Amino acid sequence: MPANTTAASTKKKGRRARLLVFALVLALVAGVGYGAYWTVSTVRAPFPQTTGTIDLPGLSAPVDVKRDGYGVPQLYASTDEDLFRAQGYVHAQDRFWEMDVRRHMTSGRLSEMFGKGQVDTDAFLRTLGWHRVAEEEYRTKLSPETKKYLQAYADGVNAYLKGKEGRDVSVEYAALAFGNDYAIEPWTPVDSVAWLKAMAWDLRGNMKQEIDRSLMTSRLSEQQIKDLYPAYPYNLHRPIVDKGAVDDAKGEFDPSAKPSDTGTDTGADTGTGNGGATGSEGASGASAGASGASGADGGAGTPQGAAEGFQAQLSSLSTSLDEIPALLGPNGSGIGSNSWVVSGKYTTTGKPLLANDPHLAPQLPSVWYQMGLHCRAVSDKCRYNVAGYTFSGMPGVIIGHNQDIAWGFTNLGADVSDLYLQKVSDRGYQYGGKEVPFTTREETIKIAGGGSRTITVRSTNNGPLVSDRSNELEKVGEKAPVTASAPDRGDGYAVSLRWTALDPGKSMDAVFELNRAKDFKEFREAARDFEVPAQNLIYADAKGAEGHIGYQAPGRIPVRAEGHDGTMPAPGWDPKYQWKKESVPFEELPYEENPERGYIVTANQAVIDAEKYPYMLTQDWSYGSRSQRINDLIESKIKDGGKISTDDMRTMQMDNSSEIAEMLTPYLLKIDIDDPYVREAQKLLEGWDYTQDADSGAAAYFNAVWRNVLKLAFGDKLPKELRVKGECLNVRPADSTGPIDEQNKLVRECGQRAADAAQPDGGDRWYEVVRPLLKDEKNAWWQSPANRIDEGTATRDQLLKRAMVDARWELTAKLGKDVGSWSWGRLHQLTLKNKTLGTEGPGFLQFMLNRGPWNLSGGEGAVNATGWNAAGGYEVVWVPSMRMVVNVGDWDKSRWINLSGASGHAYSSHYTDQTELWAKGELLDWAYTDRAVDAGTVDRLVLKP
């Protein structure tokens, strides 16, 4: 961007910020009554100093902080410790409120900030014990060097806080002070480490699916549940690694090896493939049958009354999980990401191009913070020259590049958690035919305004009893269906959680190792320590004629007993269902370097064909719609000698094509529609290219039809625990048989799930559910009952027609009668909300802290993954939280964008100054070299010893 343009833009932002500040003060004085406490200076006080000099004790030499026109800082230091001390200071300048809320969440201390309404959430978080695990990790696992960096970072944060009251740090503290005596505490190294636990929680794998399948047994048969969790479509959607196998003789993965025809401990043993949710024994799974959770012996064949109590307990657990603040997004199919890398052989630059866009919950500020960490001269005492996306509260760069390599992340989706039924008494739990005493500890939760609550955390060999944190869960499984071999249920079963993140590890070491890696070997060694959360890592460098590209699947992934596939709760009393002592060896995890095809795509699809791999990674992959579209776009571009440019990579990131639209629309166009108003809407689909642009009326109507197809065919048949809270149906009682009559009446049941977590969510799993049904026009899933307005349906075309009618009238209510005025963006909107006071605070604060809405293109299952939950509505619930395209080797030609802006201060000009560009799919220049950074510098601050 030319300098004069940057200056004009900065002045414009400054005027806008002043107007916002003025508006805030007027609103507070006029409408709230707190005018005596709130002034313009109250709002401006937390704004950071970005020019001149500031003393920062502990530095060995001055550190330069150079900010561009968007407030993005580049730090220049002479030692590693100076660099991370300065990073802590700058993070705190822009984002300390976010950091403070996050550390209170990870330590189960939200009640200290927000009062008694957070006690139950804190109790659950204390039971999980994230902060305790982080303390042990810091004390026993991390290298001395990492500890030194973490302490330097904490010292920088605390130097910023010294002498400041809350109102000097963030406007949210000023608001909090109206009814609270909260005081900010010093930052600690463990506060940084604990953030990785929160990240792991939101990326924990299939726990929600495990609960959902169990809940479905109250309404659906074994075969029906199997229908709703089809096997991964390897024939349609390519896995990440399509060659290679574990060499048993060497005990390592060989990317060039020919896989054997047999394997062990894989989905093939249960008949699922590595992506399906159900085995040859059906949806309940082999392990559940043995455990009595709802398997072949204890599921469909068990009297419904016995199963009912267990469903209630699982529903309560699901609610408890949903109430934990999701820092990254609603757990499930939406949590994903796109990343891909193309070899220099196929790029216009002659070197690799690497793209990444993690899909996370929209929040304000964005979870990411852009930053450069530069040693003035790279040497033994100062080893970093790295830039990219950081997490405020943690030192180092999470995703980005250094002077030698670039890397990106997507969620691997490995199944790293299991629920266990536990036979308990006051004294302990049953295991291997004996009673074993609990491991216990007491936790005291302090509450803002005074008072406290003490809880006892009980743990088993399969982790903490999460059921202790809910009244409904105190007697989990009181009526749980079990096999004859299960222990007497007595007062019921409890539920424990086994999760890899509850064991201390070395992921914080991996961050620094990755930041200074120079080649693929060092990159893989860094990945070895990245144990939790398990992520797909892609790689590129500029060495040699065309550079090198690579992929590594890291993570601590459990090895389960044969027959235990992680899809249902397992019997905690039976030793054979324990995880094996050793996880999947890192040497045997899939990877590849410079594959023949010349590119690598990771978008949460299956890592490798289950039949070609000896370990079960998960039964619940994302189903590969986005990944295959990216593969297809790359192949279409490079065929016949074509080359891919940086702008081509950006264009691919914004691809709005809908796989389900391409699949379903031809059937919709064949439906004979008599009603002229519905026919008018149907015509929108004629000639449509299946892209979901914000201004597309066809996309609006199709997605409304898809939502109604899912509701009629599947949603109305699901148990209340999975349906949207408050949406009510008249249904047959769960334990009823025979005809509906005066003695056996329909009952009114209302949904219990939050809108962003309900089913059917419309993700790409549902594409694979519907795909085979479209060819079976009389399948039972197409049957739906009559209501006061519509007749019942018995066939595919009848249900599709009813969905088209319902969609027409739904959009008439939302968008008006004139179909010519319809657009997808008017339905599909993004509002950025402050994660605390912007969602739970007084209305005036929500108005002042939140921004939007924006009308967005894209959708669920599209590469431009602006996700929405079809059960809950059209609102955007997860997004590409940032986008980057790295021009490997020629780093200054890389480009990036953040969802919001650098600042967490609501009236800073950098609060949401990147959002409009992000919504349009634009990217900003990403300066890296000294010359480029200096050319873009608007503010320069010197931190002095």
PDB file of C-alpha atoms in Angstrom, residues 371-591:
ATOM      1  CA  MET A 371       3.165 -10.102  14.990  1.00  0.00           C
ATOM      2  CA  GLY A 372       6.783 -10.324  13.904  1.00  0.00           C
ATOM      3  CA  LEU A 373       9.547 -11.423  16.304  1.00  0.00           C
ATOM      4  CA  HIS A 374      12.943 -10.470  14.924  1.00  0.00           C
ATOM      5  CA  CYS A 375      16.453 -10.762  16.263  1.00  0.00           C
ATOM      6  CA  ARG A 376      18.516  -7.872  14.973  1.00  0.00           C
ATOM      7  CA  ALA A 377      21.187 -10.416  14.143  1.00  0.00           C
ATOM      8  CA  VAL A 378      20.380 -14.139  14.328  1.00  0.00           C
ATOM      9  CA  SER A 379      23.021 -15.753  16.550  1.00  0.00           C
ATOM     10  CA  ASP A 380      23.405 -18.179  19.429  1.00  0.00           C
ATOM     11  CA  LYS A 381      22.062 -15.612  21.891  1.00  0.00           C
ATOM     12  CA  CYS A 382      19.197 -14.500  19.636  1.00  0.00           C
ATOM     13  CA  ARG A 383      17.830 -17.226  17.381  1.00  0.00           C
ATOM     14  CA  TYR A 384      14.449 -16.022  16.136  1.00  0.00           C
ATOM     15  CA  ASN A 385      13.363 -14.242  12.988  1.00  0.00           C
ATOM     16  CA  VAL A 386       9.749 -15.308  12.724  1.00  0.00           C
ATOM     17  CA  ALA A 387       6.431 -13.706  11.834  1.00  0.00           C
ATOM     18  CA  GLY A 388       2.836 -14.820  11.784  1.00  0.00           C
ATOM     19  CA  TYR A 389      -0.150 -15.388  14.009  1.00  0.00           C
ATOM     20  CA  THR A 390       0.252 -15.507  17.778  1.00  0.00           C
ATOM     21  CA  PHE A 391      -2.081 -16.139  20.706  1.00  0.00           C
ATOM     22  CA  SER A 392      -2.182 -13.276  23.179  1.00  0.00           C
ATOM     23  CA  GLY A 393      -1.093 -14.808  26.464  1.00  0.00           C
ATOM     24  CA  MET A 394       1.490 -17.107  24.866  1.00  0.00           C
ATOM     25  CA  PRO A 395       5.013 -16.362  23.652  1.00  0.00           C
ATOM     26  CA  GLY A 396       6.140 -17.351  20.169  1.00  0.00           C
ATOM     27  CA  VAL A 397       4.365 -17.638  16.819  1.00  0.00           C
ATOM     28  CA  ILE A 398       1.791 -20.403  16.288  1.00  0.00           C
ATOM     29  CA  ILE A 399       1.352 -20.253  12.492  1.00  0.00           C
ATOM     30  CA  GLY A 400       3.611 -18.420  10.059  1.00  0.00           C
ATOM     31  CA  HIS A 401       7.150 -18.487   8.708  1.00  0.00           C
ATOM     32  CA  ASN A 402      10.732 -17.738   9.629  1.00  0.00           C
ATOM     33  CA  GLN A 403      13.670 -16.983   7.326  1.00  0.00           C
ATOM     34  CA  ASP A 404      13.865 -20.630   6.190  1.00  0.00           C
ATOM     35  CA  ILE A 405      10.483 -22.383   6.383  1.00  0.00           C
ATOM     36  CA  ALA A 406       6.721 -21.770   6.451  1.00  0.00           C
ATOM     37  CA  TRP A 407       4.078 -23.887   8.139  1.00  0.00           C
ATOM     38  CA  GLY A 408       0.333 -24.130   8.681  1.00  0.00           C
ATOM     39  CA  PHE A 409      -2.086 -26.037  10.935  1.00  0.00           C
ATOM     40  CA  THR A 410      -5.429 -27.751  10.576  1.00  0.00           C
ATOM     41  CA  ASN A 411      -7.232 -29.891  13.127  1.00  0.00           C
ATOM     42  CA  LEU A 412      -6.255 -33.556  12.780  1.00  0.00           C
ATOM     43  CA  GLY A 413      -9.492 -34.584  14.486  1.00  0.00           C
ATOM     44  CA  ALA A 414      -7.940 -37.581  16.223  1.00  0.00           C
ATOM     45  CA  ASP A 415     -10.084 -39.303  18.833  1.00  0.00           C
ATOM     46  CA  VAL A 416      -8.124 -38.432  21.972  1.00  0.00           C
ATOM     47  CA  SER A 417     -10.903 -38.652  24.569  1.00  0.00           C
ATOM     48  CA  ASP A 418     -13.243 -41.349  25.850  1.00  0.00           C
ATOM     49  CA  LEU A 419     -16.120 -41.468  28.300  1.00  0.00           C
ATOM     50  CA  TYR A 420     -16.159 -44.409  30.720  1.00  0.00           C
ATOM     51  CA  LEU A 421     -19.025 -45.762  32.791  1.00  0.00           C
ATOM     52  CA  GLN A 422     -17.817 -46.307  36.357  1.00  0.00           C
ATOM     53  CA  LYS A 423     -19.420 -48.498  39.034  1.00  0.00           C
ATOM     54  CA  VAL A 424     -18.871 -46.390  42.174  1.00  0.00           C
ATOM     55  CA  SER A 425     -19.580 -46.342  45.890  1.00  0.00           C
ATOM     56  CA  ASP A 426     -18.789 -43.797  48.608  1.00  0.00           C
ATOM     57  CA  ARG A 427     -15.401 -45.473  49.009  1.00  0.00           C
ATOM     58  CA  GLY A 428     -14.220 -45.920  45.433  1.00  0.00           C
ATOM     59  CA  TYR A 429     -14.837 -47.469  42.035  1.00  0.00           C
ATOM     60  CA  GLN A 430     -14.832 -51.003  40.718  1.00  0.00           C
ATOM     61  CA  TYR A 431     -11.964 -52.113  38.508  1.00  0.00           C
ATOM     62  CA  GLY A 432     -10.890 -55.634  37.647  1.00  0.00           C
ATOM     63  CA  GLY A 433     -13.220 -57.162  40.201  1.00  0.00           C
ATOM     64  CA  LYS A 434     -11.897 -55.046  43.086  1.00  0.00           C
ATOM     65  CA  GLU A 435     -12.850 -51.767  44.652  1.00  0.00           C
ATOM     66  CA  VAL A 436     -10.188 -49.095  44.160  1.00  0.00           C
ATOM     67  CA  PRO A 437     -10.179 -45.894  46.250  1.00  0.00           C
ATOM     68  CA  PHE A 438     -10.704 -42.589  44.465  1.00  0.00           C
ATOM     69  CA  THR A 439      -7.961 -40.035  44.147  1.00  0.00           C
ATOM     70  CA  THR A 440      -9.530 -36.933  45.663  1.00  0.00           C
ATOM     71  CA  ARG A 441      -8.788 -33.259  46.113  1.00  0.00           C
ATOM     72  CA  GLU A 442     -10.741 -30.248  47.328  1.00  0.00           C
ATOM     73  CA  GLU A 443     -11.116 -27.072  45.297  1.00  0.00           C
ATOM     74  CA  THR A 444     -12.409 -23.750  46.656  1.00  0.00           C
ATOM     75  CA  ILE A 445     -14.142 -21.451  44.211  1.00  0.00           C
ATOM     76  CA  LYS A 446     -14.126 -17.791  45.255  1.00  0.00           C
ATOM     77  CA  ILE A 447     -17.070 -15.672  44.148  1.00  0.00           C
ATOM     78  CA  ALA A 448     -16.990 -11.983  43.236  1.00  0.00           C
ATOM     79  CA  GLY A 449     -18.650  -9.901  45.891  1.00  0.00           C
ATOM     80  CA  GLY A 450     -17.875 -12.391  48.642  1.00  0.00           C
ATOM     81  CA  GLY A 451     -18.447 -16.024  49.478  1.00  0.00           C
ATOM     82  CA  SER A 452     -17.034 -19.234  48.140  1.00  0.00           C
ATOM     83  CA  ARG A 453     -17.942 -22.820  47.307  1.00  0.00           C
ATOM     84  CA  THR A 454     -15.807 -25.881  48.019  1.00  0.00           C
ATOM     85  CA  ILE A 455     -16.066 -28.964  45.823  1.00  0.00           C
ATOM     86  CA  THR A 456     -14.477 -32.394  45.995  1.00  0.00           C
ATOM     87  CA  VAL A 457     -12.979 -33.738  42.791  1.00  0.00           C
ATOM     88  CA  ARG A 458     -12.931 -37.527  42.541  1.00  0.00           C
ATOM     89  CA  SER A 459     -10.738 -39.223  39.951  1.00  0.00           C
ATOM     90  CA  THR A 460     -10.365 -42.793  38.679  1.00  0.00           C
ATOM     91  CA  ASN A 461      -7.786 -44.551  36.559  1.00  0.00           C
ATOM     92  CA  ASN A 462      -9.877 -43.326  33.627  1.00  0.00           C
ATOM     93  CA  GLY A 463      -9.759 -39.691  34.661  1.00  0.00           C
ATOM     94  CA  PRO A 464     -11.986 -37.382  36.740  1.00  0.00           C
ATOM     95  CA  LEU A 465     -15.659 -38.105  37.402  1.00  0.00           C
ATOM     96  CA  VAL A 466     -17.276 -35.435  35.255  1.00  0.00           C
ATOM     97  CA  SER A 467     -20.676 -36.686  36.405  1.00  0.00           C
ATOM     98  CA  ASP A 468     -20.011 -35.217  39.869  1.00  0.00           C
ATOM     99  CA  ARG A 469     -20.504 -31.743  38.479  1.00  0.00           C
ATOM    100  CA  SER A 470     -24.220 -32.107  37.742  1.00  0.00           C
ATOM    101  CA  ASN A 471     -27.099 -33.105  39.965  1.00  0.00           C
ATOM    102  CA  GLU A 472     -28.547 -35.160  37.136  1.00  0.00           C
ATOM    103  CA  LEU A 473     -25.222 -36.874  36.653  1.00  0.00           C
ATOM    104  CA  GLU A 474     -24.687 -37.900  40.264  1.00  0.00           C
ATOM    105  CA  LYS A 475     -26.228 -41.259  39.452  1.00  0.00           C
ATOM    106  CA  VAL A 476     -25.205 -41.634  35.846  1.00  0.00           C
ATOM    107  CA  GLY A 477     -26.488 -44.821  34.336  1.00  0.00           C
ATOM    108  CA  GLU A 478     -28.979 -45.533  37.118  1.00  0.00           C
ATOM    109  CA  LYS A 479     -31.025 -47.336  34.489  1.00  0.00           C
ATOM    110  CA  ALA A 480     -28.304 -47.738  31.888  1.00  0.00           C
ATOM    111  CA  PRO A 481     -28.775 -50.830  29.728  1.00  0.00           C
ATOM    112  CA  VAL A 482     -26.008 -53.310  30.504  1.00  0.00           C
ATOM    113  CA  THR A 483     -25.041 -56.853  29.686  1.00  0.00           C
ATOM    114  CA  ALA A 484     -25.392 -59.690  32.125  1.00  0.00           C
ATOM    115  CA  SER A 485     -21.651 -59.570  32.789  1.00  0.00           C
ATOM    116  CA  ALA A 486     -21.735 -55.923  34.007  1.00  0.00           C
ATOM    117  CA  PRO A 487     -21.614 -55.211  37.756  1.00  0.00           C
ATOM    118  CA  ASP A 488     -24.883 -54.650  39.583  1.00  0.00           C
ATOM    119  CA  ARG A 489     -26.035 -51.113  38.877  1.00  0.00           C
ATOM    120  CA  GLY A 490     -27.016 -50.476  42.505  1.00  0.00           C
ATOM    121  CA  ASP A 491     -27.119 -46.700  42.826  1.00  0.00           C
ATOM    122  CA  GLY A 492     -26.054 -46.311  39.212  1.00  0.00           C
ATOM    123  CA  TYR A 493     -22.937 -45.640  37.223  1.00  0.00           C
ATOM    124  CA  ALA A 494     -20.838 -42.479  37.147  1.00  0.00           C
ATOM    125  CA  VAL A 495     -19.061 -41.101  34.073  1.00  0.00           C
ATOM    126  CA  SER A 496     -15.334 -40.393  33.895  1.00  0.00           C
ATOM    127  CA  LEU A 497     -13.341 -38.671  31.177  1.00  0.00           C
ATOM    128  CA  ARG A 498     -10.072 -40.010  29.779  1.00  0.00           C
ATOM    129  CA  TRP A 499      -8.347 -37.342  27.684  1.00  0.00           C
ATOM    130  CA  THR A 500      -4.765 -37.009  26.503  1.00  0.00           C
ATOM    131  CA  ALA A 501      -4.593 -33.319  27.481  1.00  0.00           C
ATOM    132  CA  LEU A 502      -4.979 -34.285  31.149  1.00  0.00           C
ATOM    133  CA  ASP A 503      -1.493 -35.790  31.037  1.00  0.00           C
ATOM    134  CA  PRO A 504       1.408 -33.289  31.064  1.00  0.00           C
ATOM    135  CA  GLY A 505       3.345 -32.915  27.834  1.00  0.00           C
ATOM    136  CA  LYS A 506       5.818 -30.780  25.890  1.00  0.00           C
ATOM    137  CA  SER A 507       3.691 -28.861  23.380  1.00  0.00           C
ATOM    138  CA  MET A 508       5.054 -25.530  24.607  1.00  0.00           C
ATOM    139  CA  ASP A 509       8.577 -26.723  23.762  1.00  0.00           C
ATOM    140  CA  ALA A 510       7.327 -27.521  20.273  1.00  0.00           C
ATOM    141  CA  VAL A 511       6.220 -23.929  19.642  1.00  0.00           C
ATOM    142  CA  PHE A 512       9.743 -22.572  20.064  1.00  0.00           C
ATOM    143  CA  GLU A 513      11.311 -25.495  18.179  1.00  0.00           C
ATOM    144  CA  LEU A 514       8.973 -24.850  15.267  1.00  0.00           C
ATOM    145  CA  ASN A 515       9.732 -21.121  15.292  1.00  0.00           C
ATOM    146  CA  ARG A 516      13.438 -21.717  14.715  1.00  0.00           C
ATOM    147  CA  ALA A 517      13.327 -24.860  12.512  1.00  0.00           C
ATOM    148  CA  LYS A 518      15.449 -24.588   9.374  1.00  0.00           C
ATOM    149  CA  ASP A 519      14.488 -27.650   7.335  1.00  0.00           C
ATOM    150  CA  PHE A 520      12.042 -30.554   7.150  1.00  0.00           C
ATOM    151  CA  LYS A 521      14.043 -32.678   9.572  1.00  0.00           C
ATOM    152  CA  GLU A 522      13.943 -29.988  12.267  1.00  0.00           C
ATOM    153  CA  PHE A 523      10.291 -29.325  11.473  1.00  0.00           C
ATOM    154  CA  ARG A 524       9.457 -32.996  12.137  1.00  0.00           C
ATOM    155  CA  GLU A 525      11.467 -32.979  15.343  1.00  0.00           C
ATOM    156  CA  ALA A 526       9.435 -29.982  16.525  1.00  0.00           C
ATOM    157  CA  ALA A 527       6.244 -31.802  15.572  1.00  0.00           C
ATOM    158  CA  ARG A 528       7.315 -34.751  17.726  1.00  0.00           C
ATOM    159  CA  ASP A 529       6.793 -32.581  20.824  1.00  0.00           C
ATOM    160  CA  PHE A 530       3.476 -31.118  19.622  1.00  0.00           C
ATOM    161  CA  GLU A 531       1.459 -33.688  21.524  1.00  0.00           C
ATOM    162  CA  VAL A 532      -1.755 -31.824  22.367  1.00  0.00           C
ATOM    163  CA  PRO A 533      -3.827 -30.801  20.508  1.00  0.00           C
ATOM    164  CA  ALA A 534      -3.173 -33.173  17.599  1.00  0.00           C
ATOM    165  CA  GLN A 535      -2.881 -31.090  14.424  1.00  0.00           C
ATOM    166  CA  ASN A 536      -2.113 -31.591  10.747  1.00  0.00           C
ATOM    167  CA  LEU A 537       1.117 -29.700  10.022  1.00  0.00           C
ATOM    168  CA  ILE A 538       2.068 -28.649   6.497  1.00  0.00           C
ATOM    169  CA  TYR A 539       5.499 -27.372   5.519  1.00  0.00           C
ATOM    170  CA  ALA A 540       7.376 -25.523   2.793  1.00  0.00           C
ATOM    171  CA  ASP A 541      10.885 -24.178   2.199  1.00  0.00           C
ATOM    172  CA  ALA A 542      12.661 -22.492  -0.700  1.00  0.00           C
ATOM    173  CA  LYS A 543      15.739 -24.706  -0.822  1.00  0.00           C
ATOM    174  CA  GLY A 544      16.846 -26.182  -4.125  1.00  0.00           C
ATOM    175  CA  ALA A 545      15.430 -25.506  -7.562  1.00  0.00           C
ATOM    176  CA  GLU A 546      11.740 -25.712  -6.653  1.00  0.00           C
ATOM    177  CA  GLY A 547      11.727 -25.776  -2.859  1.00  0.00           C
ATOM    178  CA  HIS A 548      10.385 -28.580  -0.696  1.00  0.00           C
ATOM    179  CA  ILE A 549       6.916 -29.311   0.671  1.00  0.00           C
ATOM    180  CA  GLY A 550       5.861 -31.722   3.389  1.00  0.00           C
ATOM    181  CA  TYR A 551       3.251 -32.935   5.856  1.00  0.00           C
ATOM    182  CA  GLN A 552       3.335 -34.440   9.342  1.00  0.00           C
ATOM    183  CA  ALA A 553       0.565 -35.833  11.547  1.00  0.00           C
ATOM    184  CA  PRO A 554       1.739 -35.282  15.142  1.00  0.00           C
ATOM    185  CA  GLY A 555      -0.027 -35.744  18.455  1.00  0.00           C
ATOM    186  CA  ARG A 556      -0.458 -38.068  21.408  1.00  0.00           C
ATOM    187  CA  ILE A 557      -3.043 -40.511  20.046  1.00  0.00           C
ATOM    188  CA  PRO A 558      -4.201 -43.370  22.278  1.00  0.00           C
ATOM    189  CA  VAL A 559      -4.062 -47.014  21.280  1.00  0.00           C
ATOM    190  CA  ARG A 560      -7.327 -48.652  22.314  1.00  0.00           C
ATOM    191  CA  ALA A 561      -8.082 -52.267  23.026  1.00  0.00           C
ATOM    192  CA  GLU A 562      -9.401 -54.376  20.192  1.00  0.00           C
ATOM    193  CA  GLY A 563     -13.137 -53.886  19.866  1.00  0.00           C
ATOM    194  CA  HIS A 564     -13.125 -50.458  21.550  1.00  0.00           C
ATOM    195  CA  ASP A 565     -13.551 -47.911  18.772  1.00  0.00           C
ATOM    196  CA  GLY A 566     -14.251 -44.796  20.861  1.00  0.00           C
ATOM    197  CA  THR A 567     -17.734 -44.252  19.468  1.00  0.00           C
ATOM    198  CA  MET A 568     -19.638 -45.056  22.677  1.00  0.00           C
ATOM    199  CA  PRO A 569     -18.968 -44.909  26.449  1.00  0.00           C
ATOM    200  CA  ALA A 570     -16.861 -47.894  27.540  1.00  0.00           C
ATOM    201  CA  PRO A 571     -16.981 -50.029  30.724  1.00  0.00           C
ATOM    202  CA  GLY A 572     -14.520 -48.533  33.185  1.00  0.00           C
ATOM    203  CA  TRP A 573     -14.629 -51.626  35.380  1.00  0.00           C
ATOM    204  CA  ASP A 574     -13.218 -53.897  32.684  1.00  0.00           C
ATOM    205  CA  PRO A 575      -9.390 -53.752  32.324  1.00  0.00           C
ATOM    206  CA  LYS A 576      -9.505 -54.831  28.698  1.00  0.00           C
ATOM    207  CA  TYR A 577     -11.040 -51.490  27.735  1.00  0.00           C
ATOM    208  CA  GLN A 578      -8.142 -49.492  29.115  1.00  0.00           C
ATOM    209  CA  TRP A 579      -5.981 -47.498  26.754  1.00  0.00           C
ATOM    210  CA  LYS A 580      -2.686 -49.209  26.144  1.00  0.00           C
ATOM    211  CA  LYS A 581       0.257 -47.704  28.012  1.00  0.00           C
ATOM    212  CA  GLU A 582       1.982 -46.338  24.927  1.00  0.00           C
ATOM    213  CA  SER A 583       0.389 -44.001  22.413  1.00  0.00           C
ATOM    214  CA  VAL A 584       0.840 -44.346  18.647  1.00  0.00           C
ATOM    215  CA  PRO A 585       4.618 -43.966  18.175  1.00  0.00           C
ATOM    216  CA  PHE A 586       5.556 -40.702  16.519  1.00  0.00           C
ATOM    217  CA  GLU A 587       7.761 -42.600  14.051  1.00  0.00           C
ATOM    218  CA  GLU A 588       4.680 -44.467  12.828  1.00  0.00           C
ATOM    219  CA  LEU A 589       2.449 -41.432  12.330  1.00  0.00           C
ATOM    220  CA  PRO A 590       1.790 -40.569   8.662  1.00  0.00           C
ATOM    221  CA  TYR A 591       3.934 -37.991   6.907  1.00  0.00           C
TER     222      TYR A 591
END
